Each structure stands twice: as structure tokens, then as C-alpha cells.
Coordinates of C-alpha atoms in Angstrom, one line a residue:
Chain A
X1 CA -59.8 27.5 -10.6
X2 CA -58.1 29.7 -13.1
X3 CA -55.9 31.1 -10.4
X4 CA -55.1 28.1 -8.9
X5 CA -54.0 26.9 -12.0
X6 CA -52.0 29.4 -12.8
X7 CA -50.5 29.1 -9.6
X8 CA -49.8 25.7 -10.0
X9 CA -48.1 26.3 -13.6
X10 CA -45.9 29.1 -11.6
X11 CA -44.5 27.1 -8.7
X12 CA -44.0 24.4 -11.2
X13 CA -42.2 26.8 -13.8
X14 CA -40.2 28.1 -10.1
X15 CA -39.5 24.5 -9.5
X16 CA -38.2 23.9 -12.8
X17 CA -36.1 26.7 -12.7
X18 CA -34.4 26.3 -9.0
X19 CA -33.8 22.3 -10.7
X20 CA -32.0 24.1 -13.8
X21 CA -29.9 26.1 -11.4
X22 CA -29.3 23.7 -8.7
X23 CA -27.7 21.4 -11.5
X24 CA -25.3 24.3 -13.2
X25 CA -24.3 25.2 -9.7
X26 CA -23.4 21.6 -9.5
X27 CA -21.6 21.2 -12.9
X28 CA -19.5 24.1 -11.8
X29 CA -18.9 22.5 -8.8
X30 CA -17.8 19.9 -10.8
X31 CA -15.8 22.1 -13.1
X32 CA -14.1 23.8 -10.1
X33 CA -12.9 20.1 -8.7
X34 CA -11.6 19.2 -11.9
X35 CA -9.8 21.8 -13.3
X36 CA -8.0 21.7 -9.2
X37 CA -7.1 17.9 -9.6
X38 CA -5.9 19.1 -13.2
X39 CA -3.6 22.2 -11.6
X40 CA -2.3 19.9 -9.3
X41 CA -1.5 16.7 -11.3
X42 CA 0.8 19.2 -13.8
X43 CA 2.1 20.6 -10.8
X44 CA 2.9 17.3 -9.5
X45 CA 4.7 16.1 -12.9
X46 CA 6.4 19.9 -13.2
X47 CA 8.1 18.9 -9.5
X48 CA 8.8 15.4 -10.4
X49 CA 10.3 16.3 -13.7
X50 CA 12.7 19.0 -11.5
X51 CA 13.3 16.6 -9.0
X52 CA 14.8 13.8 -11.6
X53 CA 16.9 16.2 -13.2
X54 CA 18.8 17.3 -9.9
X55 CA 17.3 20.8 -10.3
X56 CA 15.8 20.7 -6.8
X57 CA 19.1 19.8 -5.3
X58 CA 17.3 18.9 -1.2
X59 CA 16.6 15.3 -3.1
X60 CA 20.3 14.4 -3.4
X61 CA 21.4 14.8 0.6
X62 CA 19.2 11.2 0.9
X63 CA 20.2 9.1 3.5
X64 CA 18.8 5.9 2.1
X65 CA 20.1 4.1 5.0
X66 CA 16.9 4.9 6.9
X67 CA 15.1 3.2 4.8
X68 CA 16.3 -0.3 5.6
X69 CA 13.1 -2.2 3.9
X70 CA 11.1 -1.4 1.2
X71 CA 7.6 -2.7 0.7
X72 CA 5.7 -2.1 -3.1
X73 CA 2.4 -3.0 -3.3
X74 CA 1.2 -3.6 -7.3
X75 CA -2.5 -3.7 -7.9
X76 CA -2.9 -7.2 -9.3
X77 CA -4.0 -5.8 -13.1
X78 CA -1.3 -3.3 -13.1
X79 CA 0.9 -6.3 -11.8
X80 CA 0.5 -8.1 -15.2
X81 CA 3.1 -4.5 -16.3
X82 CA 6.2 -6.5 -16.1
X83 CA 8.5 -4.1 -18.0
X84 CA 6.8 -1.4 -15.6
X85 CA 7.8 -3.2 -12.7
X86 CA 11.3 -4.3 -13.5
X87 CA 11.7 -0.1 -14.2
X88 CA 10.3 1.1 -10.7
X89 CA 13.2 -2.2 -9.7
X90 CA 15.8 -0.3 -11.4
X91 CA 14.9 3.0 -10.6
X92 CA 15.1 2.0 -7.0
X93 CA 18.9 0.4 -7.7
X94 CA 19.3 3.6 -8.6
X95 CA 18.6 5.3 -5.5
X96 CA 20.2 2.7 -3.2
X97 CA 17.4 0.5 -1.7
X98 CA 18.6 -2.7 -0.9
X99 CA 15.9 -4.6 0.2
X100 CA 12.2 -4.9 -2.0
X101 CA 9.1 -6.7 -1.0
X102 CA 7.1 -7.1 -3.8
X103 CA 3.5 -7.9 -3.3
X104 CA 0.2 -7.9 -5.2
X105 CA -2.8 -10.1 -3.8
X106 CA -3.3 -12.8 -6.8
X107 CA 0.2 -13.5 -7.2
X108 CA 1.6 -12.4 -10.2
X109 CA 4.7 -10.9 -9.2
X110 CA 5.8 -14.3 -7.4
X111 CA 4.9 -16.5 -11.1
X112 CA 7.2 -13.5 -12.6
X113 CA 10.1 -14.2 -10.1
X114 CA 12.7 -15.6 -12.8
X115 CA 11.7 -13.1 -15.4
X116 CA 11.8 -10.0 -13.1
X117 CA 15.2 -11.2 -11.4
X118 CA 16.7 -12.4 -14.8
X119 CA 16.3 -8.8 -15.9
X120 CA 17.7 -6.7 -12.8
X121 CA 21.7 -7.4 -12.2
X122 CA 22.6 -7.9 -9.5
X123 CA 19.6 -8.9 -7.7
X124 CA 18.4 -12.0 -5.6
X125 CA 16.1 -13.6 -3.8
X126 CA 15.5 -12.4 0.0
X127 CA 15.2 -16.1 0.9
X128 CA 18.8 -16.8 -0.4
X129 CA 20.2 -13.6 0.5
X130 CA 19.5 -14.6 4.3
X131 CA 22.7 -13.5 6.7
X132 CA 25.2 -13.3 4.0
X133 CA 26.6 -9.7 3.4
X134 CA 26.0 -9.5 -0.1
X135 CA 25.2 -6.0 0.5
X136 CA 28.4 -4.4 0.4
X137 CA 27.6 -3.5 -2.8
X138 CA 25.9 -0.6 -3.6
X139 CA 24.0 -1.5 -6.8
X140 CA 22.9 -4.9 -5.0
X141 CA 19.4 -5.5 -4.3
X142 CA 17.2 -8.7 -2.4
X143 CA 13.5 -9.2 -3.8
X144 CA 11.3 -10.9 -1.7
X145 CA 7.8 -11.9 -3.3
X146 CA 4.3 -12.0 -1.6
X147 CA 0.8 -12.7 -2.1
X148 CA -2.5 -12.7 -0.3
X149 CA -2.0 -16.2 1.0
X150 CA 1.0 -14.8 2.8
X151 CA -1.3 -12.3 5.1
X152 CA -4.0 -14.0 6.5
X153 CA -3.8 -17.6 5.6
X154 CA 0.0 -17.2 6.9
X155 CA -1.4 -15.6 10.5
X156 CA -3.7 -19.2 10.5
X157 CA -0.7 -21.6 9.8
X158 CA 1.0 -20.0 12.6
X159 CA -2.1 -19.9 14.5
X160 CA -2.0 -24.1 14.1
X161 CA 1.6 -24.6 14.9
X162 CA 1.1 -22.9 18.3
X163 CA -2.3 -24.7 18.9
X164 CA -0.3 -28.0 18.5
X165 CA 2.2 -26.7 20.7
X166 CA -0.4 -26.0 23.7
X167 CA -2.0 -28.7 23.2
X168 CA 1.7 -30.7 23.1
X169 CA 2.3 -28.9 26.2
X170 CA -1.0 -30.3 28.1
X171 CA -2.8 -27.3 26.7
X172 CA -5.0 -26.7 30.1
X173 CA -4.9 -23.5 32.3
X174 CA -4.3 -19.8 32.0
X175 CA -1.0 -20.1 32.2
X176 CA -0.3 -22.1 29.6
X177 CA -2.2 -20.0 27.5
X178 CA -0.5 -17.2 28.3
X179 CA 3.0 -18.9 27.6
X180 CA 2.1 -19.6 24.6
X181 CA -0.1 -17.4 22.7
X182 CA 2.3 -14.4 22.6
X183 CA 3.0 -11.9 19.6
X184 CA 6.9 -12.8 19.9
X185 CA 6.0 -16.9 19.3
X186 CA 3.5 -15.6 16.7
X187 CA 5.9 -13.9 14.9
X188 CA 8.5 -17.1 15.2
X189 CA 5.5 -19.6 14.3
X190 CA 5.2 -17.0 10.6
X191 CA 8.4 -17.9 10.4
X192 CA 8.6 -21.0 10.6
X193 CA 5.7 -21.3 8.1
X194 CA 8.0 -19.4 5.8
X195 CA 6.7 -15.9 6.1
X196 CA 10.0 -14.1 7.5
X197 CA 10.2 -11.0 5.6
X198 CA 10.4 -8.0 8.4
X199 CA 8.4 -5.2 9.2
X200 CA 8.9 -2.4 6.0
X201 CA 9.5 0.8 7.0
X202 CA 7.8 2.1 3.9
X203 CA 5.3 0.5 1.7
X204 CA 4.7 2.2 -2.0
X205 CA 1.3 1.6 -3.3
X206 CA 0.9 1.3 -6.6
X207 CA -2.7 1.5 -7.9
X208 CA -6.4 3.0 -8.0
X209 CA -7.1 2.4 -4.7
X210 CA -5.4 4.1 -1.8
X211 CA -4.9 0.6 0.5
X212 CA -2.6 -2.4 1.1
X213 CA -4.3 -4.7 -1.1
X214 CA -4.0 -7.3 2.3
X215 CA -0.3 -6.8 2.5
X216 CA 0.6 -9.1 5.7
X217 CA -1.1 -7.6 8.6
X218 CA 1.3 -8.5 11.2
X219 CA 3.9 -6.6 9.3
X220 CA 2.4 -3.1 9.0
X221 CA 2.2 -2.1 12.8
X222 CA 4.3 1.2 12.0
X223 CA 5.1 1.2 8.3
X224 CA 4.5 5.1 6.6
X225 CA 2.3 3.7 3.3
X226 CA 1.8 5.8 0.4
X227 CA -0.5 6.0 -2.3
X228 CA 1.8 6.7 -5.7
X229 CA -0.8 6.7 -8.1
X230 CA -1.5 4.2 -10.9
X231 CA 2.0 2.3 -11.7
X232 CA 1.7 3.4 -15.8
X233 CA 1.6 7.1 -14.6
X234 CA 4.9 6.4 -12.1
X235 CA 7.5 8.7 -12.2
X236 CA 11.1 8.3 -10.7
X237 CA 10.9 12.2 -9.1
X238 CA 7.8 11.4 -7.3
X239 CA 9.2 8.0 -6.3
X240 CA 12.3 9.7 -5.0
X241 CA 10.4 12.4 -3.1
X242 CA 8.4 9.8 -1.0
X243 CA 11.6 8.1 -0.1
X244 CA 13.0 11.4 0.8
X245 CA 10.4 12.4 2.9
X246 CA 10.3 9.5 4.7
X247 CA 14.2 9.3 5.7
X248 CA 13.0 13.1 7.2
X249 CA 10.2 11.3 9.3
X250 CA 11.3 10.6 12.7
X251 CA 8.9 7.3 14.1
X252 CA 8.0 7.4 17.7
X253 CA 6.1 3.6 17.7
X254 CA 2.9 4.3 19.0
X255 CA 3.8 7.6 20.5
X256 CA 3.3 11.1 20.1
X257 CA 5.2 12.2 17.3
X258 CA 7.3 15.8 16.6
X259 CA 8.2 16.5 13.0
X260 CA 9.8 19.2 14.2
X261 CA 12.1 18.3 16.9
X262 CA 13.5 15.8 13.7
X263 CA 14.4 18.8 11.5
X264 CA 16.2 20.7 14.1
X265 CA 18.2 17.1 14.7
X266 CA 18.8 16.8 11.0
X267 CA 19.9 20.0 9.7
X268 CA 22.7 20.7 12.0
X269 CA 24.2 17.0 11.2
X270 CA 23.8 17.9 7.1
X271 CA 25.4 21.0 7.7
X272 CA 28.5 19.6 9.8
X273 CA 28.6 16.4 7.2
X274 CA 29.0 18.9 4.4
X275 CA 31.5 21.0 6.3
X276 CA 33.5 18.4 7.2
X277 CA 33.3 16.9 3.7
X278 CA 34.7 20.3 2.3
X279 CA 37.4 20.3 4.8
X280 CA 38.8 16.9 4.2
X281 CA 39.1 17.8 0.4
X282 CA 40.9 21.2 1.0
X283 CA 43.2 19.5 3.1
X284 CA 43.4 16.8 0.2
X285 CA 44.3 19.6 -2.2
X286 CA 46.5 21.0 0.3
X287 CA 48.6 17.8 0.5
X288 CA 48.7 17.4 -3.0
X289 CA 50.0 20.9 -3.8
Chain B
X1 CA -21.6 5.6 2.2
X2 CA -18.9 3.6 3.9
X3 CA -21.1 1.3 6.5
X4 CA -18.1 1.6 8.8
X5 CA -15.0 4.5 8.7
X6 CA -12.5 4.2 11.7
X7 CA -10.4 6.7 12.9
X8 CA -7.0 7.5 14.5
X9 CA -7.6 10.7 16.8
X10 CA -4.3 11.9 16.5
X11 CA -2.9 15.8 17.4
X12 CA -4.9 16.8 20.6
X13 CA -1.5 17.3 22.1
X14 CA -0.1 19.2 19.8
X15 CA -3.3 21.2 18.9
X16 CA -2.9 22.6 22.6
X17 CA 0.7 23.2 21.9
X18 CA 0.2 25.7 19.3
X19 CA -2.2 27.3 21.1
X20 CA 0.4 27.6 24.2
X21 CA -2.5 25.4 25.9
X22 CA -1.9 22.3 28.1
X23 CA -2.4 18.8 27.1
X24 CA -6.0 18.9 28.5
X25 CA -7.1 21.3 26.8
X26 CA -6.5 19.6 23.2
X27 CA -8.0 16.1 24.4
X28 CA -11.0 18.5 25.7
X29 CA -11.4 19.9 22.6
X30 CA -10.4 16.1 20.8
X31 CA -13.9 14.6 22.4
X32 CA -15.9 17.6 21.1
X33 CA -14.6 16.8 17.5
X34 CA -15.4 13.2 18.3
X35 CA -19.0 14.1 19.1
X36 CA -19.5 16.1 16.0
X37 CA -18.4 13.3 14.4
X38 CA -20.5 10.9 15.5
X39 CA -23.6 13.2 14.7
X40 CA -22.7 13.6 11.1
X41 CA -22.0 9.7 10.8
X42 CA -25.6 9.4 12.2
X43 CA -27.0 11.9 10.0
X44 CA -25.2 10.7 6.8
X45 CA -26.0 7.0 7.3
X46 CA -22.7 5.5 8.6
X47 CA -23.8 2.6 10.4
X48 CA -20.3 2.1 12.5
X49 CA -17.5 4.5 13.8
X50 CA -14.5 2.8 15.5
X51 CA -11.8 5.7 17.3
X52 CA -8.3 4.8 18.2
X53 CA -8.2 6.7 21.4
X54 CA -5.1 5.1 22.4
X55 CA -2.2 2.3 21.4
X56 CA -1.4 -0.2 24.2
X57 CA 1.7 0.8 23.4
X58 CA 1.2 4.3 24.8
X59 CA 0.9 4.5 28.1
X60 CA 1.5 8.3 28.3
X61 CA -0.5 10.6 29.7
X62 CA -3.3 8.7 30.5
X63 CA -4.3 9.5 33.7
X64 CA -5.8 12.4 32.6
X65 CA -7.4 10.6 29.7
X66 CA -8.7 8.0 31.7
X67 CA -10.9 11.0 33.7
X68 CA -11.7 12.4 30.5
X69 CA -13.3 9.1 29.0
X70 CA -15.0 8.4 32.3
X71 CA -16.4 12.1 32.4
X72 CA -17.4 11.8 29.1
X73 CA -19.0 8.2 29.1
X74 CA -21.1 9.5 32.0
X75 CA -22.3 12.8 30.1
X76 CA -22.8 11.2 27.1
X77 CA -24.7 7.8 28.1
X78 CA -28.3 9.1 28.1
X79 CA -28.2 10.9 25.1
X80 CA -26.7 7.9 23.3
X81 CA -29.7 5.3 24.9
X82 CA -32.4 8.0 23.7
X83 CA -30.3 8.5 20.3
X84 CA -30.4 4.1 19.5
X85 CA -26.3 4.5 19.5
X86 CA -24.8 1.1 21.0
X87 CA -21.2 1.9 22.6
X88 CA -18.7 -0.7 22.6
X89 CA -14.8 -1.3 23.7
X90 CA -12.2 -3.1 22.5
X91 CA -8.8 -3.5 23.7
X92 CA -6.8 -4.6 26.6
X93 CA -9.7 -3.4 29.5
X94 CA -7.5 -5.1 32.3
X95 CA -4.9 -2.1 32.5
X96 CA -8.1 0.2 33.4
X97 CA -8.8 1.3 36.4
X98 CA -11.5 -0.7 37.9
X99 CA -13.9 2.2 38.2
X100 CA -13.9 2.7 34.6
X101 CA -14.1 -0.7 33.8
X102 CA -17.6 -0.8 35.8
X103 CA -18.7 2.4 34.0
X104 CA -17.9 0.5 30.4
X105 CA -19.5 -2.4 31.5
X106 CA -22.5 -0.7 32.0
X107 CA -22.5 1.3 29.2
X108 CA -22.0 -1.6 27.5
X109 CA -24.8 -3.5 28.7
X110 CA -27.6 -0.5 28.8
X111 CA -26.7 0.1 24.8
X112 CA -26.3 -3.4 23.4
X113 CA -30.0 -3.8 21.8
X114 CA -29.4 0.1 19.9
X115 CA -29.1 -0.5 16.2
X116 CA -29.4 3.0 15.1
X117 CA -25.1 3.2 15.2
X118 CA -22.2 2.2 16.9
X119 CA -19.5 4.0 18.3
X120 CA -16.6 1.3 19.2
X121 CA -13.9 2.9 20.8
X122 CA -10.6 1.1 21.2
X123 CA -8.7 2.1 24.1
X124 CA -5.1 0.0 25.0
X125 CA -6.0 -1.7 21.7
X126 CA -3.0 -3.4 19.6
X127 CA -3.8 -5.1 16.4
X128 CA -1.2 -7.6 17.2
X129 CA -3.1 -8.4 20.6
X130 CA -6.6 -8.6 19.0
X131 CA -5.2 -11.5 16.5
X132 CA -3.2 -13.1 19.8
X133 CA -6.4 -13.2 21.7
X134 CA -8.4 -14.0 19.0
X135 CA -6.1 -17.2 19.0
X136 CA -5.9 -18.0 22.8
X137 CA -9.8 -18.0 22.5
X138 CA -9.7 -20.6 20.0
X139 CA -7.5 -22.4 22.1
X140 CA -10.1 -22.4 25.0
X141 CA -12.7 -23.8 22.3
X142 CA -10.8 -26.2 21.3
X143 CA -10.4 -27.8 24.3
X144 CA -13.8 -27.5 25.3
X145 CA -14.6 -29.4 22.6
X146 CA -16.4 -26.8 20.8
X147 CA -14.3 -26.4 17.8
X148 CA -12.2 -28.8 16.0
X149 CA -8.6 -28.1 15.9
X150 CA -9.3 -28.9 11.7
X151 CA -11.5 -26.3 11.7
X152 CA -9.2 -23.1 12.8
X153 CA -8.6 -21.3 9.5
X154 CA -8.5 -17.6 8.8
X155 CA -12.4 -17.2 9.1
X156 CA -12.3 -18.9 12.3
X157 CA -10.1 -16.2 13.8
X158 CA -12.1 -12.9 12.3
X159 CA -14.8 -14.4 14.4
X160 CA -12.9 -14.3 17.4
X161 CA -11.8 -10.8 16.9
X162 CA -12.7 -8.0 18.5
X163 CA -14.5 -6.3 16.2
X164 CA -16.6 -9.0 15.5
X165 CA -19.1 -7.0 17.9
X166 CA -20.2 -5.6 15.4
X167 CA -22.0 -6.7 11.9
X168 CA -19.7 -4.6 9.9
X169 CA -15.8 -5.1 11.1
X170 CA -14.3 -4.0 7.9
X171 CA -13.6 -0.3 7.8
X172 CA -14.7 1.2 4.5
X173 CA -12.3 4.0 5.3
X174 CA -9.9 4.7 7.8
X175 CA -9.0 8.5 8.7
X176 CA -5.8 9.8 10.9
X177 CA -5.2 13.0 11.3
X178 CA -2.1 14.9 11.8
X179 CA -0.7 13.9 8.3
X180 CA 0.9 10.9 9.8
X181 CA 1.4 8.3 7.3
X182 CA 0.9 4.7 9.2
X183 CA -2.3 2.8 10.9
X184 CA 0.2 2.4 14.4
X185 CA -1.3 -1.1 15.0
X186 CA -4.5 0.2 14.3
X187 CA -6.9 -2.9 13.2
X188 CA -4.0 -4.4 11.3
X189 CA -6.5 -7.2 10.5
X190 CA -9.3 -5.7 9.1
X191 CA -8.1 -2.7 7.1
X192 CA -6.9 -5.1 3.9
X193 CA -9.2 -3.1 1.8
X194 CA -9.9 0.3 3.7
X195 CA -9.2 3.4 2.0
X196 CA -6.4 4.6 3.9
X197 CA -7.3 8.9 4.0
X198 CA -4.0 10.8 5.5
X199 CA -5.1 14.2 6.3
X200 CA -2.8 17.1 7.7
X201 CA -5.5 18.5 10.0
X202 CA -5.1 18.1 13.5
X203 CA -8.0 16.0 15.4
X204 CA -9.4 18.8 17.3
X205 CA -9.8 20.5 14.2
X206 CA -11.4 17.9 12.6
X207 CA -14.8 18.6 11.8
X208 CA -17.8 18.1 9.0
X209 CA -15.3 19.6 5.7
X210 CA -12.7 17.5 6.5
X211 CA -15.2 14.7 6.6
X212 CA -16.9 15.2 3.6
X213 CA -13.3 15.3 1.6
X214 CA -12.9 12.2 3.3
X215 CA -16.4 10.7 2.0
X216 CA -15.5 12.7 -1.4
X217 CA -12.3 10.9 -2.0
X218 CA -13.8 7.1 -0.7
X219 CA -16.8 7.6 -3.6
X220 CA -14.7 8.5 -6.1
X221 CA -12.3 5.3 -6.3
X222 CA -12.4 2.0 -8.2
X223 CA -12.9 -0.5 -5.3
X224 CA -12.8 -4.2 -6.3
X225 CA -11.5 -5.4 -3.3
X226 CA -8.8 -7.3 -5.0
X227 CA -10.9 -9.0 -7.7
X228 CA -10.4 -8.4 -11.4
X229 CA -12.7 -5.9 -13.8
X230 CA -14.7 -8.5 -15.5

């Protein structure tokens, strides 16, 4: 008895023991993850930081022209930020974007429309905008506001406009069908219910969470999204370096894709643009002398 | 535990490239990550795993492919009955060749009372094309009288979905590989709240680290699936 005892108060003093270690093994675990999410947010202000003050000089050759639409998805607390917001609007004046959708599920951005666009020169409505060229100008900007209704409930609306137009149509057969329920008439049937933003070709979220918040579905088929962080801890240098690595993505729509091939596109035409840029003004120079 | 993570299978292609292989060889090597993977999800208590294995938009290189899904459906089918894992396809099947549309059919059929996990693989899937034929299938109710034309809301059409073969058609988590940034018309429907997880890996290389940073970074987020902290 004795020695069973004792071995029982051994294997229970083991147990305790390998428990003890087990949990500092995981605390340092712990420790190790946390001080390399700490490295790596300092090093992610440090670049951000270089990047707004023109140190890292890559971040100025930005074709912003690639980036014909601009999607920013605002969780719907951070949402209630308007000063924030109406910053990340300017800072993206700044750069040259031209076109904004601004979307958060609940809707808070679209009760803010006057206040946000009373604040921004120069900016207006995507609705109003429509085919007039008030783009010329480089500071210009089109908002275009969105909410959860505009996803789903928006894809059932349009769902019920081309029912009616089957059923208009005799709705019987195959064919009909087949006429009819297509993802070109789907996309004019969200239109016509009032949902005729285009597809962005980069959507900025802004939040906790690392999704679209139920951004309109049919409009994300081959939009690059990123995940920027919370929108109080936004910073214009990492705001500019996602832009700029997305005018250096090359989209193949559903294909294979080849980073590379892109780069060896892109470099040569930089290199001739600034050549030919330094030419013009010695000849300028020239003249003038 | 995410009930359901889907993945986008992409760099096979150029996995082989860096190796100075041919295309074969990374798909090859693609379906051996795949099968890892769907051990660990069994293990760790995922209950659903959905691949992209390829757009209907991409109609490259499939021949190959196609031999390599049949050849693998075929090795794979007995060990999946035995294992309670229920297979499952979505996507356009009429563009397959009829053979392997038998073979799904049957694997289909043989699996469909296996509750232990299921693999749904999409293959010439769109996400545009599941909501269009989510509608057309409405349409067909409705004029059989089954459904009111009152009653088509947004609910309605998740039920006609394809992914409403399975109890849990909202991804947790979504995975692509290759560091590309974009779901590619990947269930454009049902990913409102995934966790979108971009890594740089290429698939073939894919295997139980790279999951368990994905798992790692899905636990560690504030998910309230667009409601407010109360």
C-alpha cells in the first residue's frame, strides 16, 4: 500500500509538473507571437511613415489610372468616425482616385452623405456625376454610397423584375428561361433597381475583420480586397502602398496569373517615360537658351 | 473551428514551373495537398471543405485536369465511403465530358447519407451562374405553382443555391493561395462574412502549417457578423 501510494503521489507530482511546463512552453509561445506581431506593426508604421514623406521614392511613379474604381469598406462602428472618413476621402484626392464607393453594412455612411460631401471640395455624387466629364479635373472626386440592402436584397429586386418579365413573356419552356435569366439582364435588372455602381477594381477594408462586410456580391467577381487594419490606426503610407501595389498587379479574369511577366512589361515603359521626359526638358532648355 | 473553410487551389502551374516541371506535375502534386487537407479538416473537426478547382471562366488546360479528377475520384471513392466523407459538385456539370459526369453522379449518390464531412468541389463554377440558376429555378417553381411569385426574396434564392447541399453554406474562412488578392467569382454569395486568408504559398505547397496560421488568424478576430458590440 505504502508503495503504491507513494507511487501514486509521484506520477501525480510528474503530472503536475509536465502541466507547469506545458503551460510556460505555451506562454512563451505566446510571448514569441506577440512580440513578432509587435516587430512587425513598428515595422509597418517605420515603412508607412517613409513612404508619406517621399523617402521611398518607387511610391511616386503611381499610375493611378489603373485604378479606375475604388471600393472602401468601413466597419459599421468605425463608420460612426466621420472626421476619419472624410480624411481617408482627402487623402485619396490626394493621390488621384476619382471614383469612391463607400459602403458599411447598416448604413451610416449613406445618412452621412451631406456631411461627408459638404466637407470634401470638389466632390459629388456618383448618381449625378453619371456621363458628364467632370473628371478633367484632377482634384475631382464621385462618392457613391452603399449599404447591405444594396447586396443581397438588391440581387432579389432584380431577381423579381426578370421573373415578371418571363412570366410577361409566356414564361413556359427552356428557352425562355434561358433568354431570360442571364448574368448580362441580371446586371441590367440591378440597374434598373438603382444599383449601378461597377465592378471596383480594389476594395480597402477597413476594420477588425478581414471580409467585405456583404459588399454587393455581384460586384466583386475580380476585385483585389485588402484588409487595412482598423480605420483609427489608418495611415496615408500604408494606404498609398496598397494602391501602388495594385496598379503593379496584372488581372488575368479567371486565369492563370504571372506577376512576373507584368514587371518585365512595366519597367521598361517607366524607364522610357522618364527618358523621354528628361529629353523633352533638355530640348526645352535648349530652346530657351 | 470554422464548420466550413473553402479554398481557391491556386499555383499548381506555376509550382511545376519553378521546378522546370510540366503542368501535370504541379496539379499531381495540387491533389496530394488537397488530400492532406481534407484529413486535417477531418481530424480537427471541420465539418465542410469546398475547393475551387476551376472558374467556368477558365477553360484552359483542362483536358488534363478532367483525367486527373476522374483518376482521382476513382482512387479516392472507397476510402471516402469507409471514412463517412459525402462528396459533392457544384458548377456547370454540362461542359464535362459525359464519362465523368457518370463517375460524379455516382460518387454522388454512393456518399450522400455520410455525415462525418464533406468535400464539395466546384468545378466550371461561377458565382454569377450559381445566383442565375438559383433564379431560373425559382422561375420553374413558380410556375408550377409551388412558390408564389410574393414569396421570392433573398432567402428564397440561398435555398436554391448550390451550396445549399450542404447544412453549412457559409464559409467561416476562405483560403487562396499564391498571394492573389481576389475570390475570382468564387461563391460571391456566400462569403459576406468569411475571413478572407491571402497566403503567398503556392497550393502544392500547401500543407498542415499553413493551415493552422490559417485557423490561428480566423480564432483570433472579433467576428459579429455585422451586428453591433452590445
Amino acid at each position: 500500500m505504502d508503495f503504491r501510494d507513494t507511487m501514486q503521489k509521484v506520477y501525480s507530482w510528474a503530472c503536475q509538473i509536465g502541466n507547469l511546463g506545458l503551460w510556460i512552453i505555451w506562454l512563451l509561445i505566446h510571448f514569441a507571437v506577440d512580440l513578432w506581431y509587435f516587430a512587425l506593426h513598428i515595422a509597418c508604421a517605420i515603412e508607412s511613415y517613409l513612404i508619406s514623406s517621399g523617402i521611398l521614392k518607387r511610391y511616386k511613379a503611381l499610375d493611378i489610372d489603373k485604378l479606375r474604381y475604388l471600393a472602401i469598406v468601413i466597419e459599421s462602428e468605425e463608420a460612426y468616425h466621420i472626421p476619419a472618413v472624410i480624411q481617408l476621402l482627402q487623402w485619396l484626392v490626394d493621390i488621384g482616385v476619382k471614383h469612391v464607393c463607400l459602403y458599411d453594412a447598416e448604413g451610416i455612411l449613406k445618412k452621412s452623405k451631406e456631411s461627408i460631401l459638404g466637407k470634401l471640395n470638389n466632390a459629388t455624387l456618383f448618381e449625378e456625376a453619371g456621363e458628364s466629364n467632370l473628371l478633367l479635373d484632377h482634384k475631382h472626386i464621385t462618392l457613391e454610397f452603399a449599404s447591405f440592402p444594396d447586396g443581397k436584397e438588391a440581387v432579389a429586386k432584380a431577381a423579381n423584375l426578370l421573373f415578371m418579365k418571363y412570366v410577361k413573356l409566356g414564361g413556359s419552356g427552356k428557352i425562355q428561361e434561358e433568354k431570360i435569366f442571364t448574368e448580362a439582364h441580371m446586371s441590367e435588372a440591378l440597374r434598373a433597381v438603382g444599383c449601378k455602381g461597377p465592378e471596383p477594381d480594389l476594395l480597402l477594408v477597413y476594420g477588425p475583420v478581414r471580409c467585405h462586410l456583404g459588399f454587393p456580391a455581384w460586384r466583386i467577381r475580380y476585385t483585389e480586397i485588402v484588409h487595412m487594419g482598423r480605420l483609427k490606426s489608418m495611415r496615408y503610407g500604408s494606404l498609398l502602398k496598397a494602391i501602388y501595389k495594385f496598379t503593379m498587379v496584372r488581372q488575368n479574369y479567371g486565369k492563370s496569373s504571372f506577376n512576373y511577366i507584368l514587371l518585365l512589361q512595366v519597367v521598361p515603359h517607366v524607364l522610357l517615360k522618364r527618358y523621354e521626359r528628361t529629353r523633352d526638358l533638355d530640348r526645352k532648355n535648349e530652346s530657351v537658351t | 473551428m470554422p464548420r466550413h473553410v473553402a479554398v481557391i487551389m491556386d499555383g499548381n502551374v506555376r509550382w511545376a514551373r519553378q521546378r522546370g516541371l510540366p503542368s501535370s506535375a504541379g496539379h499531381e502534386a495540387g491533389v496530394r495537398s488537397l488530400r492532406e487537407l481534407v484529413e486535417l479538416c477531418c481530424r480537427w473537426g471541420v465539418k465542410v471543405l469546398t475547393v475551387f478547382a476551376f472558374s467556368y471562366d477558365n477553360w484552359v488546360e483542362v483536358e488534363f485536369l478532367m483525367k486527373l479528377f476522374e483518376k482521382s475520384i476513382k482512387s479516392e471513392l472507397e476510402g471516402f465511403i469507409s471514412e463517412g466523407i459525402r462528396i459533392s459538385m457544384i458548377g456547370d456539370s454540362s461542359r464535362l465530358p459525359k464519362t465523368l459526369q457518370e463517375l460524379v453522379s455516382d460518387a454522388e449518390d454512393r456518399t450522400k447519407n455520410n455525415s462525418n464531412f464533406q468535400l464539395i468541389v466546384a468545378v466550371s463554377y461561377s458565382g454569377k451562374y450559381d445566383v442565375v440558376q438559383a433564379c431560373k429555378s425559382i422561375a420553374q417553381k413558380v410556375k408550377d405553382d409551388v412558390v408564389r411569385r410574393d414569396d421570392i426574396d433573398k432567402s428564397l434564392i440561398e435555398q436554391e443555391l448550390e451550396t445549399s447541399c450542404t447544412d453549412y453554406p457559409y464559409p467561416g474562412i476562405l483560403i487562396r493561395t499564391s498571394r492573389e488578392l481576389r475570390v475570382s467569382n468564387f461563391l460571391l454569395w456566400q462569403l459576406a462574412y468569411t475571413e478572407f486568408f491571402f497566403v503567398q504559398t503556392l497550393w502544392p505547397d500547401f500543407g498542415k502549417a499553413e493551415f493552422v496560421d490559417a485557423l490561428t488568424s480566423f480564432q483570433q478576430r472579433k467576428r459579429r457578423y455585422g451586428r453591433r458590440d452590445s
